[in-house]
mmCIF file of C-alpha atoms in Angstrom:
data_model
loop_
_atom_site.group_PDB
_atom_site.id
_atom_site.type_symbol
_atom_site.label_atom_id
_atom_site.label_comp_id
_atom_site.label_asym_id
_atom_site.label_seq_id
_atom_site.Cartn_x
_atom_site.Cartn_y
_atom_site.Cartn_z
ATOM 1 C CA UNK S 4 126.645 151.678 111.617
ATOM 2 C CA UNK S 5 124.480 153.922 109.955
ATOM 3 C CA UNK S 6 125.797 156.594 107.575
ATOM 4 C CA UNK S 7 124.330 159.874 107.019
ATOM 5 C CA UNK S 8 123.368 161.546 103.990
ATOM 6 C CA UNK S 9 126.103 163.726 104.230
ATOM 7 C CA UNK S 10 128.768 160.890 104.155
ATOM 8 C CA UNK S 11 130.211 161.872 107.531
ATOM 9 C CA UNK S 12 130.173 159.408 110.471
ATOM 10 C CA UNK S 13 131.544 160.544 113.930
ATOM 11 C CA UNK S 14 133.786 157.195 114.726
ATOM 12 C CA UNK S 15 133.988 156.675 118.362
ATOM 13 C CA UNK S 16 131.790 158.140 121.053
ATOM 14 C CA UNK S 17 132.590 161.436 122.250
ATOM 15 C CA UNK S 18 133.775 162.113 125.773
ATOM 16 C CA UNK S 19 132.333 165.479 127.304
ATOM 17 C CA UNK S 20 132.934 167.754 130.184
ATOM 18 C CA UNK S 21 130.206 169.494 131.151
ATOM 19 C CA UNK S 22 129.485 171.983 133.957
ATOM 20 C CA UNK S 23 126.444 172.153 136.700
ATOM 21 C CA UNK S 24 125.263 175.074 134.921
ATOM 22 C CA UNK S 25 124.528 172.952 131.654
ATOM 23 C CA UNK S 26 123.297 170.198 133.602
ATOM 24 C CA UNK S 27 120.695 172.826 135.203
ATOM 25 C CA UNK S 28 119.900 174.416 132.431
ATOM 26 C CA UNK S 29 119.401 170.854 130.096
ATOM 27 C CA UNK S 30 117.495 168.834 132.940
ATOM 28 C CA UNK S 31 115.609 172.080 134.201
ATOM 29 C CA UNK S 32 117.618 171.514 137.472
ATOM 30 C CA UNK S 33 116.459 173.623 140.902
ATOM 31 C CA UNK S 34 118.676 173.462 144.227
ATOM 32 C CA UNK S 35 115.803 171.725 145.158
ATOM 33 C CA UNK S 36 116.686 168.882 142.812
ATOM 34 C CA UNK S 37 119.789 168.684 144.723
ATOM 35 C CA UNK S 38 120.201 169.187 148.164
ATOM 36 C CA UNK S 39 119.991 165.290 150.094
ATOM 37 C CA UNK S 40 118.925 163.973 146.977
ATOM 38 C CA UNK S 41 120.750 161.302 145.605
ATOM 39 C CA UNK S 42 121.802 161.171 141.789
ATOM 40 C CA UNK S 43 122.888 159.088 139.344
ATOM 41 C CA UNK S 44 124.639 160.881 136.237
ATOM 42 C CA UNK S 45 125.637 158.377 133.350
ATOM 43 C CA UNK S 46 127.489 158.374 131.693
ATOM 44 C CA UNK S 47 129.221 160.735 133.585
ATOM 45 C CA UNK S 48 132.014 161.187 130.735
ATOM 46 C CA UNK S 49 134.453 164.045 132.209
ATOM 47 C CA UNK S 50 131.730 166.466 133.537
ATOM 48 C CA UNK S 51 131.922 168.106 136.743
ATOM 49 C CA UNK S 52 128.666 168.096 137.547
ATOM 50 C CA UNK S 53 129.331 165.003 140.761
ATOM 51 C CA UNK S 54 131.717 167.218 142.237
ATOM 52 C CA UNK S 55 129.640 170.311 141.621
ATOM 53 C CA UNK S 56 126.599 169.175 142.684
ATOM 54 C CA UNK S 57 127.970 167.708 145.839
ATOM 55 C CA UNK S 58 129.221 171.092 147.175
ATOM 56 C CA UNK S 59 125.827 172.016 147.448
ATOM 57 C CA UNK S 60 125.049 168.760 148.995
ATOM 58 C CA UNK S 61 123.853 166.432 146.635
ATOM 59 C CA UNK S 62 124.972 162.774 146.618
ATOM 60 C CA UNK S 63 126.501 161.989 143.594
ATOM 61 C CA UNK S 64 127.633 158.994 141.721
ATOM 62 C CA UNK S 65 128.590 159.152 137.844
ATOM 63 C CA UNK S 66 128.808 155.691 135.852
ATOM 64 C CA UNK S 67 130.617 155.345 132.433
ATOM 65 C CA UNK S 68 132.966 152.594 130.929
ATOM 66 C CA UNK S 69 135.773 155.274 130.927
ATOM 67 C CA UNK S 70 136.635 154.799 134.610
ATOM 68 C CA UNK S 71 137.720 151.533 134.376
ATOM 69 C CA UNK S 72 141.109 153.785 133.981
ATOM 70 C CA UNK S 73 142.759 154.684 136.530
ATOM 71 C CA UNK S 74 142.333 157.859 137.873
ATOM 72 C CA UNK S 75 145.614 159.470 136.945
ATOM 73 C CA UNK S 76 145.572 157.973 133.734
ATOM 74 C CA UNK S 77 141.838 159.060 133.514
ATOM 75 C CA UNK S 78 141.971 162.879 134.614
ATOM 76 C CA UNK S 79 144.642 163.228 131.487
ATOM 77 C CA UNK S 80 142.078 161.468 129.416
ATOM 78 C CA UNK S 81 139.477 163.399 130.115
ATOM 79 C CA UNK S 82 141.489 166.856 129.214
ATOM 80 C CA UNK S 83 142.419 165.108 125.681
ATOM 81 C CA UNK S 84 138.752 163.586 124.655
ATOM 82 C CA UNK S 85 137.484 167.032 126.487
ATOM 83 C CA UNK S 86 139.400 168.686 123.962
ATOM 84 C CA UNK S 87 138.014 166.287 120.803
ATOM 85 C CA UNK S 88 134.462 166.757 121.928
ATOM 86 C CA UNK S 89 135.416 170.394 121.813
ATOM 87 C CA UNK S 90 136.897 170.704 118.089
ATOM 88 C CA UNK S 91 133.996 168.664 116.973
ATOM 89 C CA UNK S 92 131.136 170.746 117.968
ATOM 90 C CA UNK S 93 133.232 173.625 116.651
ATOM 91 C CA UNK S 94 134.260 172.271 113.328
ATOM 92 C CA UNK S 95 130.422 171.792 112.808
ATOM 93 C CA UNK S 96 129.385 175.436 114.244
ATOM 94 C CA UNK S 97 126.474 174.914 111.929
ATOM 95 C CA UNK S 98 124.275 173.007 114.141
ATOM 96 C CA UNK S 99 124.323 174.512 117.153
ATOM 97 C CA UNK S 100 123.308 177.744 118.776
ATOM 98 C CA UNK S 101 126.015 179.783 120.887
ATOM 99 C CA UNK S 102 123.414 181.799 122.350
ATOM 100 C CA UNK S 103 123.818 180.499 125.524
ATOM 101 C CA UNK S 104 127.204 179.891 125.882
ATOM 102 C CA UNK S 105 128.044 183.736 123.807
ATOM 103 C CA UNK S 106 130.531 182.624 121.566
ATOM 104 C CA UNK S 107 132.791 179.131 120.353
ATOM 105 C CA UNK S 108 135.782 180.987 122.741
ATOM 106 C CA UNK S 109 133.026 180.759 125.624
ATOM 107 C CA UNK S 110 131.985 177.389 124.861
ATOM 108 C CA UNK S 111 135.013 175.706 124.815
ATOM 109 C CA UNK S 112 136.645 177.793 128.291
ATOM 110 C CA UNK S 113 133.568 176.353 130.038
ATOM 111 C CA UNK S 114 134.291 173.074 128.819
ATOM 112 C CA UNK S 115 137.697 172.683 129.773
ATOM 113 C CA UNK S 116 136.553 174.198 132.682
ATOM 114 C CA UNK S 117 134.984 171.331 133.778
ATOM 115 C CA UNK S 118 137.184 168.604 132.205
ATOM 116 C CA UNK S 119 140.147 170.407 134.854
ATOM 117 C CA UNK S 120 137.182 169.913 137.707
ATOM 118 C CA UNK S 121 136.703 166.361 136.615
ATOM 119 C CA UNK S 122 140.567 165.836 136.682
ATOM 120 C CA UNK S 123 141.212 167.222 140.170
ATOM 121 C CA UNK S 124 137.839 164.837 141.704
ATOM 122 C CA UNK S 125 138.742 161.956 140.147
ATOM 123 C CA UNK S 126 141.646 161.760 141.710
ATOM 124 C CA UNK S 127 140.768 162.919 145.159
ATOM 125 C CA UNK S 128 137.292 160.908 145.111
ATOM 126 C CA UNK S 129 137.717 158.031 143.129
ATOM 127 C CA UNK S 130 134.676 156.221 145.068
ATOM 128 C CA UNK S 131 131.984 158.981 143.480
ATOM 129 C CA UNK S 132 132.991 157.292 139.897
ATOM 130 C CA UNK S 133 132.401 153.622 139.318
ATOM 131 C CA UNK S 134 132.986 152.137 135.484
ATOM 132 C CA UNK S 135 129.717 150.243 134.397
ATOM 133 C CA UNK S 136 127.409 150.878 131.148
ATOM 134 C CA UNK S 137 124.058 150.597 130.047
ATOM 135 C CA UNK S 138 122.267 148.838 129.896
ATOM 136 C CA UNK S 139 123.091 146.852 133.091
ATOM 137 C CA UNK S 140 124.698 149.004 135.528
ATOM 138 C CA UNK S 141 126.024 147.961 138.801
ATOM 139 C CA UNK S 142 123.285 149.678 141.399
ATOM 140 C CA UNK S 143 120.470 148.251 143.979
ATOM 141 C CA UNK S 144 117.158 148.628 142.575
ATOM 142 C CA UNK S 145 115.850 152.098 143.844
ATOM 143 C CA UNK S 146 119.435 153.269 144.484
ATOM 144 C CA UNK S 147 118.841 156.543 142.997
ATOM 145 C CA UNK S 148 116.520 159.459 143.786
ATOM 146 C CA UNK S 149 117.118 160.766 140.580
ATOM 147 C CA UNK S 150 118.719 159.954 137.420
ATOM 148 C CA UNK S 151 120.135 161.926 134.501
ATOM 149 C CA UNK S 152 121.190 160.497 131.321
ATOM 150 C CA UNK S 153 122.384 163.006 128.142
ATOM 151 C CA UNK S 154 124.666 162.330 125.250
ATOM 152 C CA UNK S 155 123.884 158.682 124.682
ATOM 153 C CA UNK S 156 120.872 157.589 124.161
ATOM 154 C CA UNK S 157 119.572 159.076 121.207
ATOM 155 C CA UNK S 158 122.736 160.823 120.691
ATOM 156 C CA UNK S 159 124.055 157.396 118.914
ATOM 157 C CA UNK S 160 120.872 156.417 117.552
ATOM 158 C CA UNK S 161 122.670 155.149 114.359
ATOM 159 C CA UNK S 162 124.366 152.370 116.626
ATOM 160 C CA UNK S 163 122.555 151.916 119.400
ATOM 161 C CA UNK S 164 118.583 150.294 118.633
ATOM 162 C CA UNK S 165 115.655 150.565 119.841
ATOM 163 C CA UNK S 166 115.901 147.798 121.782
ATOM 164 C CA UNK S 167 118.782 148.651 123.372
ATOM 165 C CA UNK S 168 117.057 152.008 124.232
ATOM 166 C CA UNK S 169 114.081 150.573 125.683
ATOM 167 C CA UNK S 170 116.843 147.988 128.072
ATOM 168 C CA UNK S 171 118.947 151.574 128.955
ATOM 169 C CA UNK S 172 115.732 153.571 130.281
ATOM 170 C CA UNK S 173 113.988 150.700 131.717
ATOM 171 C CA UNK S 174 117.589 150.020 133.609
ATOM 172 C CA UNK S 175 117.732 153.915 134.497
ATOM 173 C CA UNK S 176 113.903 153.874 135.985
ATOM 174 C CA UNK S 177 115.131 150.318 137.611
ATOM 175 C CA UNK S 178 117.409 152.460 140.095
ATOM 176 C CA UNK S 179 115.762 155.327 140.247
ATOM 177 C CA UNK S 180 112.758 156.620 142.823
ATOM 178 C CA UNK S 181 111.783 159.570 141.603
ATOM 179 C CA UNK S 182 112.634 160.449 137.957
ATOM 180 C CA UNK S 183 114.998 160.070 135.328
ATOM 181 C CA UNK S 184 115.650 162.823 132.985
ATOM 182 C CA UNK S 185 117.249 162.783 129.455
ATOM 183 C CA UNK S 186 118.470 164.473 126.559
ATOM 184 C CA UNK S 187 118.802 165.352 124.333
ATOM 185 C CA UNK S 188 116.154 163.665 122.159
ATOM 186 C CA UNK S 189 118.196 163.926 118.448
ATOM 187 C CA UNK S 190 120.992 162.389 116.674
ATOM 188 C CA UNK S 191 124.288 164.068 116.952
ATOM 189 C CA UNK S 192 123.883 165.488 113.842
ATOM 190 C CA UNK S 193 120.644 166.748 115.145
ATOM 191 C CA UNK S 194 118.139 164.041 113.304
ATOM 192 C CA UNK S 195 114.972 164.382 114.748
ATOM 193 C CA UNK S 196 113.953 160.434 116.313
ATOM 194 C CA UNK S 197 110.085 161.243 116.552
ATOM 195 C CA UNK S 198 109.366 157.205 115.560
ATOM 196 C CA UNK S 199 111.752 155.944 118.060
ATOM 197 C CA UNK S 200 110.582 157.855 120.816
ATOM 198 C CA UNK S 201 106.919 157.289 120.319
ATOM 199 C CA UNK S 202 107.899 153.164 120.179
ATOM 200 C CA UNK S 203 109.693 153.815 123.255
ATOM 201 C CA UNK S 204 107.183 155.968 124.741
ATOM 202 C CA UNK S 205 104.831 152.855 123.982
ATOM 203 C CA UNK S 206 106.560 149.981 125.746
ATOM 204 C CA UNK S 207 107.659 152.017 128.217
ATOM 205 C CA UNK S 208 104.252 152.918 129.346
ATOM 206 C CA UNK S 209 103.241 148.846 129.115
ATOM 207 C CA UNK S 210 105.959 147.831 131.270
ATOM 208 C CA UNK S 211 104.595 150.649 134.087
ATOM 209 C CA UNK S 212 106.923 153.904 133.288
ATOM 210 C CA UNK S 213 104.822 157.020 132.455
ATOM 211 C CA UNK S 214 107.185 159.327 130.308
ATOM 212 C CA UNK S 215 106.535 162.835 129.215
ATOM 213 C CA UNK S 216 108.187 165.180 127.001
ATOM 214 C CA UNK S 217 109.373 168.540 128.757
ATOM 215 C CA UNK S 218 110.490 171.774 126.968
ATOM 216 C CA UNK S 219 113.686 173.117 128.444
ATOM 217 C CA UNK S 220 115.262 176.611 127.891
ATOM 218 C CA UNK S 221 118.385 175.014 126.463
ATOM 219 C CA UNK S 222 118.824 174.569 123.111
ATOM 220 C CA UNK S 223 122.310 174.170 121.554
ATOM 221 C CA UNK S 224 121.452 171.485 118.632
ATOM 222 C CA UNK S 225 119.270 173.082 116.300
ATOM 223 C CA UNK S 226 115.661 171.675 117.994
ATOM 224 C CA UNK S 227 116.915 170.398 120.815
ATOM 225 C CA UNK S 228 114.792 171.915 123.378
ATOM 226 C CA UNK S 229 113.128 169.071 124.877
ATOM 227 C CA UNK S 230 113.921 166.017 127.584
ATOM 228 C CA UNK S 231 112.204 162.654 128.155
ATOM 229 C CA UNK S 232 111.280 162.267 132.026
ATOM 230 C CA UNK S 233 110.727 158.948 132.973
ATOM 231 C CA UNK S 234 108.348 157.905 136.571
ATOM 232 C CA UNK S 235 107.609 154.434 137.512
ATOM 233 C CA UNK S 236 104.023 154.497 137.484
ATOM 234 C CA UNK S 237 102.108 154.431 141.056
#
């Protein structure tokens, strides 16, 4: 594992819950993106963004390792690693922007928020959460409509590589029809990755997936206003 000039290392892999409205506003999500479409969000983590989405008539299925737990077991998870993600984007206030979300207070009732959400669907619709990882998940090819993919890849950069990258988004485009979106496109201490995404960028295009790099208006790391879209080429 890599460690970063400033000595500090986040351990384990941080387990989010995140609302529709951040998924719309860091995918550039429209009702149209939606309604009868089907979508694939991994990892899910504890967002409630299946059970969200679904009310307004999406079909949703979210894929992480973490639901290999039992549901009951796994909605009290989710409010504890909810609660880490939490304290660790406040303890390092520094690197993000609360514009959107107002304040740290604001931030963190949104999150938990969600992580209660998460807790209540996992329990009463087990089926829309199946435990898998990239980069081999457990889906049909062409399974998908559309595919969204944030807080992973490139997230981790200092222990996942690049080829493990290139096997995650060619698996993602593998199951997906339409498009796969991701972000964000930095470290989690808000690196910038510009090599690895132009390598990626690169095979990807040789192996038939066009990619293009789309501003957002989302931005909570410093930079991080950007997500890679990925189309299987015609």
């Amino acid at each position: 594992m890599t460690h970063h000039a400033d000595g500090e290392v986040l351990g384990e892999f941080l387990v989010s819950a995140r609302s529709l409205t951040e998924y719309r506003a860091m995918f550039h999500l429209h009702d149209d993106d939606l309604r009868g479409r089907r979508i694939l969000d991994c990892p899910g983590g504890a967002a409630s963004f299946a059970v969200e989405a679904s009310e307004l008539g999406a079909e949703v299925t979210a894929i992480d390792p973490i639901y290999a737990t039992a549901p009951p077991e796994l909605a009290v998870r989710a409010r504890a690693e909810n609660e880490r993600a939490v304290a660790w984007a406040h303890a390092h206030a520094g690197r993000y922007r609360w514009d959107w979300y107002g304040s740290t207070a604001e931030h963190a009732e949104i999150r938990r928020g969600a992580a209660a959400r998460f807790a209540d669907d996992v329990r009463a619709t087990p089926q829309r959460y199946l435990a898998g990882s990239l980069p081999s998940l457990p889906c049909a090819d062409d399974a998908f409509d559309l595919a969204l993919s944030s807080h992973l890849l490139f997230s981790y950069a200092d222990r996942l590589d690049a080829d493990f990258h290139l096997a995650a988004l060619l698996e993602l485009s593998r199951v997906t029809t339409i498009e796969t979106r991701v972000y964000p496109l930095l470290d989690y201490t808000g690196a910038p990755l510009d090599d690895l995404i132009a390598y990626l960028r690169t095979e990807l295009y040789d192996k038939g997936v066009d990619t293009e790099l789309r501003k957002i208006d989302y931005e909570f790391h410093h930079g991080a206003d950007t997500m890679l879209t990925l189309r299987t080429a015609a």
